[in-house]
XYZ file of C-alpha atoms in Angstrom:
674
model
C 136.450 101.360 134.748
C 133.330 99.901 136.363
C 129.832 101.238 135.715
C 129.741 102.705 139.201
C 132.793 104.834 138.480
C 130.830 106.358 135.634
C 128.688 108.089 138.227
C 131.348 108.911 140.784
C 131.649 112.687 140.952
C 135.379 112.990 141.523
C 138.084 114.727 139.472
C 139.392 111.317 138.423
C 136.136 110.262 136.788
C 136.753 110.309 133.069
C 133.083 110.959 132.270
C 132.918 114.207 134.196
C 132.437 117.286 132.055
C 134.227 120.492 132.902
C 131.733 122.689 134.751
C 130.653 125.694 132.724
C 128.937 128.374 134.802
C 127.879 130.139 131.602
C 125.571 127.223 130.769
C 123.884 127.662 134.126
C 123.558 131.325 133.158
C 121.998 130.292 129.855
C 119.525 128.182 131.834
C 118.731 131.279 133.886
C 118.093 133.292 130.729
C 115.785 130.568 129.414
C 113.708 130.314 132.572
C 113.504 134.107 132.898
C 112.064 134.375 129.401
C 109.450 131.716 130.116
C 108.589 133.141 133.527
C 108.148 136.691 132.201
C 106.050 135.435 129.299
C 103.723 133.506 131.600
C 103.441 136.193 134.256
C 103.573 139.302 132.045
C 102.957 138.268 128.407
C 103.070 141.822 127.095
C 106.550 142.329 128.502
C 108.060 139.457 126.520
C 105.563 138.200 123.942
C 108.127 135.773 122.551
C 109.384 134.575 125.928
C 108.172 131.040 125.361
C 111.271 130.496 123.193
C 113.026 129.885 126.512
C 111.783 126.307 126.233
C 113.707 125.937 122.967
C 116.853 127.146 124.722
C 116.296 124.471 127.363
C 116.001 121.844 124.616
C 119.381 122.824 123.168
C 121.051 122.772 126.594
C 119.566 119.363 127.387
C 120.667 117.921 124.069
C 124.179 119.246 124.594
C 124.665 118.033 128.169
C 123.003 114.631 127.811
C 124.861 113.849 124.592
C 128.146 114.977 126.163
C 127.631 112.595 129.090
C 126.666 109.663 126.866
C 129.479 110.174 124.349
C 132.023 110.602 127.130
C 130.901 107.346 128.691
C 130.868 105.496 125.368
C 134.316 106.787 124.380
C 135.811 105.545 127.671
C 133.783 102.315 127.706
C 132.155 103.295 131.011
C 128.604 103.968 129.861
C 125.826 102.036 131.602
C 122.135 102.336 130.741
C 121.127 101.447 134.293
C 123.273 104.116 135.857
C 122.325 106.663 133.240
C 118.613 106.286 133.896
C 119.095 106.132 137.659
C 120.873 109.475 137.491
C 118.119 110.887 135.283
C 115.526 109.797 137.841
C 117.489 111.404 140.678
C 117.832 114.600 138.655
C 114.215 114.882 137.431
C 111.947 113.167 139.951
C 112.488 114.939 143.318
C 111.289 118.414 142.307
C 108.683 116.942 139.983
C 107.222 114.804 142.765
C 106.949 117.867 144.968
C 105.133 119.772 142.219
C 102.739 116.911 141.505
C 101.976 116.494 145.207
C 101.401 120.246 145.525
C 99.078 120.147 142.532
C 97.067 117.378 144.175
C 96.817 119.332 147.431
C 95.816 122.598 145.753
C 93.403 120.799 143.453
C 91.747 119.134 146.420
C 90.842 122.533 147.859
C 90.357 124.699 144.784
C 88.970 122.584 141.953
C 85.421 121.614 141.139
C 84.810 117.830 140.974
C 84.837 117.798 137.167
C 88.089 119.792 137.165
C 89.622 117.427 139.698
C 88.888 114.569 137.317
C 90.686 116.416 134.528
C 93.615 117.054 136.861
C 93.737 113.306 137.485
C 94.086 112.701 133.756
C 96.844 115.299 133.534
C 98.647 113.755 136.512
C 98.615 110.374 134.786
C 100.211 111.854 131.680
C 102.753 113.739 133.813
C 103.819 110.579 135.635
C 104.059 108.716 132.338
C 105.846 111.626 130.619
C 103.358 111.873 127.781
C 101.804 115.220 128.745
C 102.555 116.617 125.303
C 100.261 114.032 123.705
C 97.514 114.695 126.260
C 97.507 118.435 125.661
C 97.773 117.857 121.922
C 94.450 116.011 122.100
C 92.821 118.833 124.098
C 93.809 122.206 122.725
C 96.728 124.409 121.842
C 99.315 125.802 124.234
C 98.029 129.311 123.484
C 94.372 128.401 124.015
C 92.515 130.936 126.176
C 91.733 128.264 128.785
C 95.291 126.901 128.867
C 96.068 128.857 132.023
C 93.564 126.660 133.887
C 95.733 123.583 133.349
C 98.182 123.614 136.290
C 100.421 120.952 134.734
C 100.448 122.282 131.184
C 104.111 123.273 131.371
C 105.137 119.625 131.784
C 104.653 119.089 128.042
C 108.263 120.228 127.474
C 109.591 117.954 130.203
C 107.765 115.074 128.530
C 109.514 115.761 125.224
C 112.904 115.870 126.939
C 112.232 112.580 128.725
C 111.078 110.964 125.490
C 114.382 112.066 123.971
C 116.304 110.681 126.943
C 114.609 107.320 126.523
C 115.577 106.683 122.900
C 118.709 108.773 122.381
C 121.132 106.699 124.505
C 120.154 103.565 122.572
C 120.660 105.312 119.225
C 124.110 106.584 120.221
C 125.077 103.223 121.702
C 123.990 101.448 118.524
C 125.886 103.998 116.438
C 129.076 103.313 118.407
C 128.616 99.552 118.182
C 128.111 99.766 114.420
C 131.047 102.181 114.098
C 128.878 104.821 112.457
C 129.978 108.412 112.115
C 128.093 110.026 114.965
C 128.131 113.467 113.361
C 126.527 112.088 110.194
C 123.970 110.157 112.253
C 122.983 113.331 114.108
C 122.738 115.334 110.880
C 120.486 112.746 109.195
C 118.136 112.599 112.190
C 118.189 116.396 112.443
C 117.141 116.797 108.812
C 114.284 114.307 109.230
C 113.005 115.975 112.392
C 113.305 119.487 110.978
C 111.513 118.450 107.786
C 108.640 117.080 109.884
C 108.603 120.344 111.806
C 108.137 122.365 108.612
C 105.541 119.944 107.260
C 103.491 119.909 110.477
C 103.679 123.701 110.709
C 101.675 123.993 107.488
C 99.214 121.180 108.106
C 98.832 120.929 111.883
C 100.477 123.724 113.917
C 99.345 122.281 117.262
C 100.869 118.904 116.357
C 104.059 120.699 115.367
C 104.210 122.382 118.767
C 103.702 119.241 120.858
C 105.101 116.423 118.727
C 108.456 114.949 119.800
C 109.444 114.045 116.250
C 109.052 117.684 115.173
C 110.925 118.934 118.250
C 113.854 116.510 118.480
C 115.893 118.558 115.999
C 116.237 121.198 118.705
C 117.832 118.734 121.110
C 119.847 117.246 118.250
C 121.322 120.680 117.553
C 122.777 120.644 121.053
C 123.850 117.032 120.480
C 125.777 118.057 117.366
C 127.765 120.685 119.304
C 128.486 118.111 122.019
C 129.872 115.673 119.457
C 131.874 118.442 117.803
C 133.356 119.513 121.140
C 134.340 115.943 121.975
C 135.956 115.498 118.554
C 137.966 118.708 118.911
C 139.319 117.549 122.240
C 140.841 114.567 120.507
C 143.501 114.247 117.845
C 143.258 116.073 114.549
C 142.185 119.453 115.880
C 143.181 122.171 113.457
C 145.438 124.796 115.111
C 144.277 128.396 114.696
C 146.188 131.675 115.024
C 145.875 133.193 118.484
C 143.951 136.264 117.267
C 141.425 134.000 115.558
C 141.122 131.801 118.655
C 140.366 134.919 120.696
C 138.119 136.843 118.289
C 136.025 134.011 116.901
C 134.310 133.118 120.216
C 133.429 136.790 120.753
C 131.790 137.042 117.336
C 129.982 133.739 117.778
C 128.614 134.653 121.230
C 127.483 138.125 120.120
C 125.736 136.612 117.117
C 124.095 133.966 119.306
C 122.857 136.496 121.852
C 121.561 138.733 119.064
C 119.562 135.827 117.648
C 117.909 135.306 121.035
C 117.004 138.986 121.263
C 115.548 138.936 117.760
C 113.726 135.687 118.554
C 111.940 137.202 121.551
C 111.112 140.313 119.547
C 109.649 138.771 116.380
C 107.875 135.765 117.907
C 104.268 136.012 119.101
C 101.701 133.592 120.484
C 99.940 133.629 117.103
C 103.166 132.966 115.187
C 103.558 129.705 113.324
C 105.897 128.017 115.760
C 108.297 126.223 115.961
C 108.554 126.084 112.135
C 111.354 128.293 110.785
C 111.128 130.805 113.627
C 112.506 128.308 116.138
C 115.861 128.478 114.346
C 116.467 131.821 116.065
C 116.476 130.579 119.691
C 117.924 127.180 118.788
C 120.869 128.510 116.802
C 121.271 131.418 119.230
C 121.617 129.066 122.208
C 123.867 126.757 120.186
C 126.228 129.573 119.268
C 126.441 130.737 122.879
C 127.356 127.210 123.985
C 129.829 126.820 121.123
C 131.467 130.161 121.928
C 132.812 128.700 125.148
C 133.140 130.101 128.684
C 135.754 132.718 127.765
C 133.583 134.691 125.355
C 132.710 138.103 126.808
C 128.960 137.598 126.989
C 129.404 134.150 128.486
C 132.059 135.187 130.973
C 130.695 138.499 132.202
C 126.943 138.082 131.803
C 125.937 134.433 131.700
C 128.596 133.368 134.219
C 127.851 136.222 136.605
C 126.889 135.201 140.132
C 123.201 136.251 139.889
C 122.710 134.384 136.603
C 124.479 131.259 137.859
C 122.454 131.323 141.077
C 119.236 131.571 139.079
C 120.437 128.875 136.712
C 120.996 126.460 139.581
C 117.299 126.731 140.512
C 116.009 127.003 136.931
C 114.411 123.548 136.909
C 112.371 123.889 140.123
C 111.607 127.506 139.184
C 110.180 126.336 135.864
C 108.052 123.805 137.714
C 106.841 126.125 140.483
C 106.031 129.325 138.609
C 103.332 127.908 136.340
C 101.497 125.889 138.952
C 101.241 128.991 141.195
C 100.124 131.260 138.357
C 97.630 128.693 137.120
C 95.932 128.043 140.450
C 95.899 131.767 141.194
C 94.057 132.452 137.940
C 91.711 129.544 138.544
C 90.844 131.226 141.847
C 90.124 134.573 140.237
C 91.593 137.543 138.340
C 95.311 138.087 139.002
C 96.710 141.583 138.543
C 100.253 142.947 138.249
C 101.065 143.244 141.955
C 99.714 139.751 142.626
C 101.755 138.370 139.745
C 104.903 139.972 141.123
C 104.215 138.332 144.479
C 103.667 134.969 142.790
C 106.920 135.304 140.855
C 108.798 136.112 144.061
C 107.154 133.161 145.785
C 108.150 130.926 142.865
C 111.790 131.960 143.252
C 111.685 131.329 147.010
C 110.093 127.898 146.641
C 112.508 127.002 143.837
C 115.505 127.919 145.996
C 114.167 125.908 148.946
C 113.498 122.971 146.629
C 117.031 123.096 145.286
C 118.614 123.528 148.719
C 116.682 120.914 150.705
C 115.482 118.396 148.111
C 117.557 118.440 144.944
C 121.052 119.149 146.256
C 121.105 116.528 149.058
C 120.106 113.800 146.619
C 122.746 114.546 144.008
C 125.556 112.722 145.775
C 126.366 109.268 144.453
C 125.553 107.281 147.559
C 122.959 104.540 147.116
C 122.045 105.671 143.621
C 119.901 102.665 142.754
C 118.107 102.726 146.089
C 117.266 106.420 145.751
C 115.996 105.841 142.221
C 113.735 103.029 143.448
C 112.316 105.192 146.249
C 111.594 107.977 143.771
C 109.897 105.501 141.434
C 107.754 104.388 144.360
C 106.827 108.020 144.977
C 105.734 108.317 141.354
C 103.661 105.157 141.753
C 101.838 106.741 144.702
C 101.129 109.877 142.658
C 99.879 107.660 139.837
C 97.501 105.895 142.224
C 96.096 109.263 143.347
C 95.798 110.350 139.730
C 93.847 107.231 138.785
C 91.415 107.828 141.643
C 91.003 111.511 140.757
C 90.380 110.730 137.086
C 87.476 108.467 138.063
C 86.142 110.353 141.064
C 85.889 114.103 141.480
C 85.254 113.672 145.253
C 81.983 115.552 145.378
C 82.002 115.440 149.202
C 85.223 117.048 150.351
C 85.031 118.050 154.036
C 86.868 121.366 153.690
C 85.201 122.205 150.421
C 81.904 123.990 149.834
C 82.200 124.341 146.076
C 80.453 121.038 145.367
C 77.179 122.519 146.580
C 77.608 125.267 144.027
C 78.641 123.033 141.161
C 75.870 120.503 141.478
C 73.106 122.853 142.535
C 71.960 122.784 138.924
C 71.083 119.082 138.960
C 67.418 118.255 139.167
C 66.817 114.636 138.284
C 68.070 114.258 134.719
C 65.567 112.641 132.395
C 63.626 111.166 135.311
C 64.387 107.644 134.155
C 61.898 107.969 131.283
C 64.456 107.935 128.477
C 65.232 104.983 126.199
C 67.073 104.411 122.937
C 65.132 104.703 119.706
C 63.260 107.545 118.089
C 60.737 106.009 115.721
C 62.865 105.902 112.584
C 60.980 104.797 109.491
C 64.215 103.586 107.925
C 65.881 100.965 110.188
C 69.126 101.290 108.243
C 69.557 104.731 109.828
C 69.801 103.318 113.352
C 73.581 103.629 113.139
C 73.554 106.712 110.939
C 72.683 109.062 113.778
C 74.824 109.294 116.888
C 71.802 108.872 119.130
C 68.035 108.596 118.920
C 66.289 109.028 122.251
C 62.627 108.894 123.156
C 60.233 108.694 126.078
C 59.569 105.040 126.882
C 56.111 105.714 128.332
C 54.136 106.673 125.228
C 54.750 107.420 121.523
C 56.253 110.862 121.058
C 54.233 113.738 119.592
C 56.942 116.360 120.061
C 60.400 116.185 118.457
C 63.574 118.077 119.349
C 66.409 118.695 116.909
C 69.267 121.146 117.255
C 72.832 121.410 118.485
C 74.327 120.982 121.956
C 71.941 123.603 123.333
C 69.113 121.215 122.426
C 70.960 118.381 124.167
C 71.206 120.364 127.406
C 67.484 121.136 127.245
C 66.380 117.535 126.572
C 66.277 116.210 130.183
C 64.025 119.045 131.320
C 61.642 118.561 128.403
C 61.113 114.840 128.898
C 60.931 115.160 132.698
C 58.237 117.864 132.683
C 56.110 116.443 129.866
C 52.573 115.177 130.427
C 50.601 112.460 128.654
C 50.053 112.040 125.810
C 52.573 114.653 124.713
C 55.942 112.925 124.961
C 59.270 113.634 123.266
C 61.960 112.227 121.006
C 65.264 113.780 119.930
C 67.769 113.018 117.174
C 71.484 113.832 117.236
C 73.943 113.517 114.380
C 77.246 111.594 114.461
C 80.231 113.344 115.958
C 78.031 115.164 118.446
C 75.006 117.448 118.261
C 77.046 120.166 116.592
C 76.331 118.342 113.322
C 72.608 118.910 113.818
C 72.425 122.660 113.407
C 68.898 123.139 112.039
C 69.820 125.467 109.167
C 72.379 123.119 107.600
C 70.960 122.638 104.129
C 73.769 124.040 101.994
C 72.108 127.436 101.738
C 74.805 129.290 103.628
C 78.292 129.223 102.196
C 79.974 128.482 105.530
C 78.056 125.237 105.975
C 79.753 121.978 105.079
C 77.798 119.712 102.734
C 78.608 116.676 104.866
C 76.962 118.277 107.899
C 73.712 119.186 106.160
C 73.063 115.509 105.430
C 72.291 114.745 109.086
C 69.779 117.535 109.524
C 68.097 116.716 106.239
C 67.858 113.022 107.163
C 66.450 113.907 110.575
C 63.799 116.110 108.967
C 62.925 113.313 106.543
C 62.421 110.895 109.419
C 60.243 113.344 111.324
C 58.138 113.897 108.210
C 57.691 110.151 107.866
C 56.543 109.810 111.488
C 52.764 110.494 111.604
C 52.779 110.800 115.413
C 54.981 113.915 115.428
C 52.846 117.027 115.624
C 55.342 119.713 116.646
C 59.082 120.051 115.986
C 61.119 122.207 118.366
C 64.233 123.803 116.859
C 66.810 125.196 119.250
C 70.436 126.046 118.680
C 73.166 128.467 119.644
C 72.378 131.964 118.446
C 76.027 132.326 117.437
C 75.599 129.529 114.932
C 72.816 131.403 113.149
C 74.313 134.884 113.294
C 77.993 134.635 114.297
C 78.395 138.409 114.302
C 75.196 138.921 116.358
C 74.884 142.660 117.138
C 77.099 143.588 114.170
C 75.196 141.460 111.649
C 74.284 143.283 108.443
C 71.247 142.825 106.237
C 73.008 140.236 104.097
C 73.868 138.120 107.148
C 70.271 138.266 108.320
C 68.955 137.385 104.869
C 71.273 134.373 104.615
C 70.323 133.201 108.108
C 66.646 133.521 107.235
C 67.021 131.527 104.006
C 68.960 128.769 105.738
C 66.404 128.389 108.506
C 63.437 128.728 106.156
C 64.728 125.897 103.951
C 64.344 123.466 106.858
C 61.102 124.907 108.187
C 59.400 124.813 104.784
C 59.971 121.081 104.437
C 58.257 120.448 107.756
C 55.373 122.827 107.098
C 54.697 121.251 103.703
C 54.266 117.944 105.487
C 51.832 119.297 108.061
C 54.214 119.730 110.974
C 54.171 122.750 113.226
C 57.432 124.327 114.277
C 58.455 126.149 117.427
C 61.665 128.184 117.392
C 63.153 128.491 120.870
C 65.023 131.727 121.498
C 68.550 130.857 122.600
C 69.541 131.444 126.216
C 71.918 134.291 127.198
C 75.630 133.558 126.745
C 77.549 134.310 129.939
C 81.038 133.499 131.200
C 82.133 129.900 131.688
C 80.591 128.489 134.888
C 83.879 127.915 136.685
C 84.633 131.632 136.349
C 81.408 132.828 137.912
C 82.124 132.424 141.607
C 85.161 132.792 143.794
C 86.083 129.394 145.104
C 85.418 128.740 148.768
C 87.894 126.570 150.616
C 86.212 126.265 153.976
C 87.965 129.272 155.491
C 85.321 131.435 157.131
C 87.208 134.653 156.444
C 86.877 133.982 152.721
C 83.210 133.026 152.682
C 82.102 136.570 151.869
C 84.034 136.323 148.592
C 81.136 134.359 147.105
C 80.171 137.212 144.800
C 79.011 136.967 141.211
C 81.573 138.128 138.670
C 80.378 140.901 136.295
C 80.816 138.614 133.268
C 78.357 136.174 134.813
C 75.320 138.383 134.652
C 73.829 140.701 132.052
C 71.042 143.301 132.288
C 67.964 142.062 130.476
C 67.797 145.234 128.391
C 71.390 144.720 127.283
C 70.697 141.091 126.401
C 67.621 142.038 124.351
C 69.530 144.753 122.507
C 72.451 142.449 121.753
C 70.204 139.707 120.335
C 67.735 142.002 118.527
C 68.854 141.066 115.004
C 68.908 137.358 115.844
C 65.377 137.584 117.264
C 64.295 139.523 114.200
C 65.206 136.558 111.991
C 63.108 134.194 114.115
C 60.143 136.578 114.264
C 60.267 137.216 110.516
C 59.996 133.480 109.925
C 56.997 133.243 112.256
C 55.306 136.145 110.442
C 55.903 134.449 107.102
C 54.178 131.271 108.356
C 51.654 132.569 110.936
C 49.734 129.308 111.356
C 52.685 126.942 111.390
C 55.743 128.617 112.949
C 55.876 129.993 116.495
C 58.586 131.605 118.600
C 58.956 130.723 122.274
C 61.092 133.030 124.378
C 62.460 131.422 127.546
C 64.020 134.650 128.799
C 61.434 135.168 131.586
C 62.225 131.714 132.967
C 66.014 132.062 132.732
C 66.328 135.681 133.850
C 65.035 137.625 136.828
C 62.489 140.269 135.913
C 62.539 141.627 139.473
C 66.294 142.173 139.461
C 66.393 143.069 135.770
C 69.300 140.719 135.016
C 70.111 137.433 133.327
C 72.440 135.738 135.770
C 74.406 132.562 136.273
C 72.130 131.804 139.214
C 68.486 132.400 140.013
C 66.759 131.930 143.350
C 69.871 130.229 144.706
C 70.044 127.677 141.899
C 72.655 127.363 139.178
C 71.246 128.112 135.715
C 74.185 126.913 133.577
C 76.148 123.691 133.447
C 79.099 124.230 131.109
C 79.832 127.046 128.710
C 76.570 128.637 127.569
C 74.545 125.465 128.141
C 71.646 125.573 130.578
C 71.783 123.430 133.683
C 69.467 120.505 134.286
C 67.549 122.642 136.744
C 67.129 125.452 134.214
C 66.051 122.930 131.558
C 63.211 121.916 133.864
C 62.226 125.541 134.524
C 62.006 126.104 130.759
C 60.520 122.678 130.031
C 57.395 123.107 132.127
C 55.991 126.242 130.410
C 57.341 125.082 127.044
C 55.447 121.785 127.268
C 52.271 123.693 128.106
C 52.870 126.051 125.160
C 53.334 123.179 122.695
C 50.259 121.422 124.042
C 48.275 124.560 123.302
C 49.610 124.662 119.747
C 48.526 121.066 119.087
C 45.032 121.762 120.396
C 44.570 124.670 118.002
C 42.620 123.976 114.843
């Protein structure tokens, strides 16, 4: 038989597997679990195990096709991968193109760049590695990644790439395929258990810790093929009838238990994944005549849903994700989105997937689809480099960049007057004003970094600035890190201590500004007890005392209010006039000043206590009047039409300048005091 006959869908093709409607029904069950979990998490908190069911089905079907082709000497790598492309690419291309279109209208420039990176990983089928490097699947911001769900498709494709070669090599070397599968299964499952204890996120996304799920389906495929050959043990008729019923009931029960006992915070896959994997395996092994398979899984509604399960999996998440990027999505809206997902999935199956599944011009269709992927890749590369700040139908760029105000004014240069040259590479960065020697120094965490441009830009001669950041980012420069508090790592305190030593050794430095996230000093904030406050005071005092002893004055900058993430603060405008009045501030993006002062009272008390203990050397500067609106009585994401925050709780460049001007004047006054 020629390679082409391997793909010819006719009854005479020896590779063709007997169609099992119950497997389509199992697909439907899997996608329903995932869809309900994503749209209504409380309704099926363990619904994400549907992905594990998909893995088992994929392993079973792909292995069945490969083994059938190898056993009849009709297997061809070229035709196998062409058929995979025709099966996977059409709906995926539509989803990627839709993501590009929606992203063009809805995403901020910085988000469009991230989408570009995610598109690249989707085209290359390494999305699982990309999301592994970013955050966990259950991260609170995961919903804002429209292509997050493609991590599972990436794992399947990675399996499809290597598995045919392993099976082919096993046949050529006359290995026992069952033993080969078992050995690989044990290795993969052992890695799964190991990763679960040391790196749960790696365990979730890693192909080597997930392949055992596909290999479980592969084992059943090999077993089924072996039983169809010689040597099958005859069983009594009552056993042949009863055994599938017991197996299917047990398998279905395992799926029910799996959904019930699995939560987003569960250690997963680990041991828990055995429930959906073995449950799906038992349902497949039970065969189409088992009651559950025949009357439930093979029912017309389940089969119909199973036929569109792949495009439904692709569509539902992208719609839910973009909807939640736009704004809050409630139950009725989610129901509408689910219905829309089903409609789009059915149209995708009917007009895109089904017409391409015939075996005419297989190679040509595969090449055209590869070209389509190349075009998507080109768009992705452009997006990842350029957020397209000027999009004609898009007004959000004015909002996003309204916080820019000139950066450091071009006055910044490397170097910060270190007395020990060997430390040039010890710190991540040392920056200073190139115009004149610095008399003011800034140390702190990322909140200090966001303030730096405004300080240097609004400074006046001769009072210029320098700043020091530790390696691995400014988070290693928290000013209280001197091993006083138990939750501080010894390795982190080294950088702050070294920075203080260098400032002490610099005779030009008159004032040191300390600024850092209030959460890093008092993580519990309003609920902090006396012990927490005492520990925070001791940690901060240990740094301050060193500077005071060496004739430096210290200014403690009160941290800015912490509001919602910037991208959540405004409804996104897409150039449609009817939607322009949606540009309202979300409640989480503003806070009454009185509420802010009450919430941070204990944190402020620590700073004020330190100033009282050192009345001639330590001062507290409160930037609240410059960040908040006294007239309106609120601390808001915007003030006077300008954006006050850049990312997270970090002030914008504009806000840094508004704080920098009075702060520079305040520090100048301190220096002039005798």
